[in-house]
């Protein structure tokens, strides 16, 4: 799995991607260029404490990701903020106990959030299919 993080030394998306990975079509309204740097490690980061800046994100991702990261017992603190309402940026601060890194905590938070979304989609689909079957009967 390629790194999900970028810093000034290691920009996200520095590897060329094939045409099939160049963009994600989301309801044919928004396109996300996979080569675009969306997450940046802010200055002053260490292995156990770092702040990340997310481009084009808001409370929707911020609060959900904060919640999932805080469920990790290796995380001491996690919080997010929107620096200014007119900027499409979200900052996330993570502090971990010795033995794990903020990068591992962030990746685990993303993985856990994706897993939670998969469960919600599965349960919704099953309930919808059950409802439709009862309507036809």
Coordinates of C-alpha atoms in Angstrom, one line a residue:
X1 CA 0.0 0.0 0.0
X2 CA 1.4 3.4 -0.9
X3 CA 1.8 6.0 1.7
X4 CA -1.3 8.1 2.4
X5 CA 0.7 11.0 3.8
X6 CA 2.8 13.7 2.2
X7 CA 5.3 16.1 3.6
X8 CA 7.6 18.6 2.0
X9 CA 10.2 15.8 1.6
X10 CA 7.8 13.2 0.4
X11 CA 4.8 14.7 -1.6
X12 CA 1.8 12.5 -2.0
X13 CA 1.2 11.3 -5.5
X14 CA 4.8 11.8 -6.7
X15 CA 4.6 8.5 -8.5
X16 CA 3.0 8.6 -11.9
X17 CA -0.4 6.8 -12.0
X18 CA -2.0 5.0 -14.9
X19 CA -5.0 6.4 -16.7
X20 CA -7.3 4.2 -14.7
X21 CA -6.1 5.7 -11.4
X22 CA -5.9 9.3 -12.6
X23 CA -9.3 10.3 -11.3
X24 CA -12.3 8.9 -9.3
X25 CA -15.7 9.7 -10.6
X26 CA -18.0 10.4 -7.7
X27 CA -21.6 10.6 -8.9
X28 CA -20.3 12.3 -12.0
X29 CA -20.2 15.6 -10.1
X30 CA -16.8 15.7 -8.5
X31 CA -13.5 14.4 -9.7
X32 CA -10.5 13.8 -7.4
X33 CA -7.2 13.7 -9.0
X34 CA -5.2 10.9 -7.3
X35 CA -1.9 12.7 -8.1
X36 CA -3.0 15.8 -6.2
X37 CA -1.5 16.2 -2.7
X38 CA -4.4 16.2 -0.2
X39 CA -2.7 15.5 3.1
X40 CA 0.3 17.4 4.4
X41 CA 2.3 17.0 7.6
X42 CA 2.7 20.3 9.3
X43 CA 6.0 21.6 10.7
X44 CA 7.1 20.4 14.1
X45 CA 6.0 16.8 13.7
X46 CA 7.5 13.8 15.6
X47 CA 6.7 10.1 15.6
X48 CA 4.3 10.5 18.5
X49 CA 2.8 14.0 17.9
X50 CA 1.9 15.6 14.6
X51 CA -0.6 17.8 12.9
X52 CA -1.9 17.1 9.4
X53 CA -3.6 19.5 7.0
X54 CA -6.3 18.0 4.7
X55 CA -7.2 19.9 1.6
X56 CA -10.9 20.1 0.5
X57 CA -12.2 18.5 3.7
X58 CA -14.5 19.6 6.5
X59 CA -16.3 18.5 9.6
X60 CA -17.7 15.5 7.8
X61 CA -14.4 13.7 7.6
X62 CA -12.9 15.5 10.6
X63 CA -15.3 14.4 13.2
X64 CA -15.7 10.8 11.9
X65 CA -11.9 10.4 11.6
X66 CA -11.3 11.9 15.0
X67 CA -13.8 9.5 16.6
X68 CA -12.3 6.4 14.9
X69 CA -8.7 7.4 15.9
X70 CA -9.7 8.1 19.5
X71 CA -11.1 4.5 19.7
X72 CA -7.5 3.3 19.4
X73 CA -6.0 2.7 22.9
X74 CA -2.6 3.7 21.7
X75 CA -3.8 7.3 21.0
X76 CA -3.5 9.8 23.7
X77 CA -5.1 12.7 21.9
X78 CA -6.8 13.4 18.6
X79 CA -8.7 16.6 17.6
X80 CA -9.5 18.5 14.5
X81 CA -10.2 22.1 13.6
X82 CA -11.3 24.1 10.6
X83 CA -8.9 27.0 10.6
X84 CA -11.3 29.4 8.8
X85 CA -14.7 28.8 7.3
X86 CA -13.8 30.4 4.0
X87 CA -10.8 27.9 3.5
X88 CA -11.5 24.3 2.4
X89 CA -8.9 23.0 4.9
X90 CA -9.1 20.8 8.0
X91 CA -6.3 20.3 10.5
X92 CA -6.0 17.1 12.5
X93 CA -3.8 16.7 15.5
X94 CA -2.7 13.3 16.8
X95 CA -0.6 12.4 19.8
X96 CA 0.2 8.8 20.6
X97 CA 1.8 6.9 23.5
X98 CA 5.3 5.5 23.0
X99 CA 5.2 2.3 21.0
X100 CA 3.1 3.5 18.1
X101 CA 3.4 6.4 15.6
X102 CA 0.9 9.0 14.5
X103 CA 1.3 7.7 11.0
X104 CA 0.2 4.2 12.1
X105 CA -2.7 5.7 14.1
X106 CA -3.9 7.8 11.1
X107 CA -3.7 4.9 8.8
X108 CA -5.6 2.6 11.3
X109 CA -8.2 5.4 11.7
X110 CA -8.7 5.5 7.9
X111 CA -8.9 1.7 7.7
X112 CA -11.4 1.5 10.6
X113 CA -13.5 4.3 9.1
X114 CA -13.7 2.5 5.7
X115 CA -14.6 -0.7 7.5
X116 CA -17.4 1.1 9.4
X117 CA -18.7 2.6 6.1
X118 CA -18.7 -0.9 4.5
X119 CA -20.8 -2.3 7.4
X120 CA -23.3 0.6 7.0
X121 CA -23.6 0.0 3.3
X122 CA -24.1 -3.7 3.8
X123 CA -26.8 -3.2 6.5
X124 CA -28.5 -0.5 4.4
X125 CA -28.6 -2.7 1.3
X126 CA -29.9 -5.7 3.2
X127 CA -32.7 -3.5 4.9
X128 CA -33.6 -2.0 1.5
X129 CA -33.8 -5.3 -0.2
X130 CA -35.9 -6.7 2.6
X131 CA -38.2 -3.7 2.4
X132 CA -38.6 -4.0 -1.3
X133 CA -39.3 -7.8 -1.0
X134 CA -42.1 -7.1 1.5
X135 CA -43.6 -4.4 -0.7
X136 CA -43.8 -6.8 -3.7
X137 CA -45.5 -9.5 -1.5

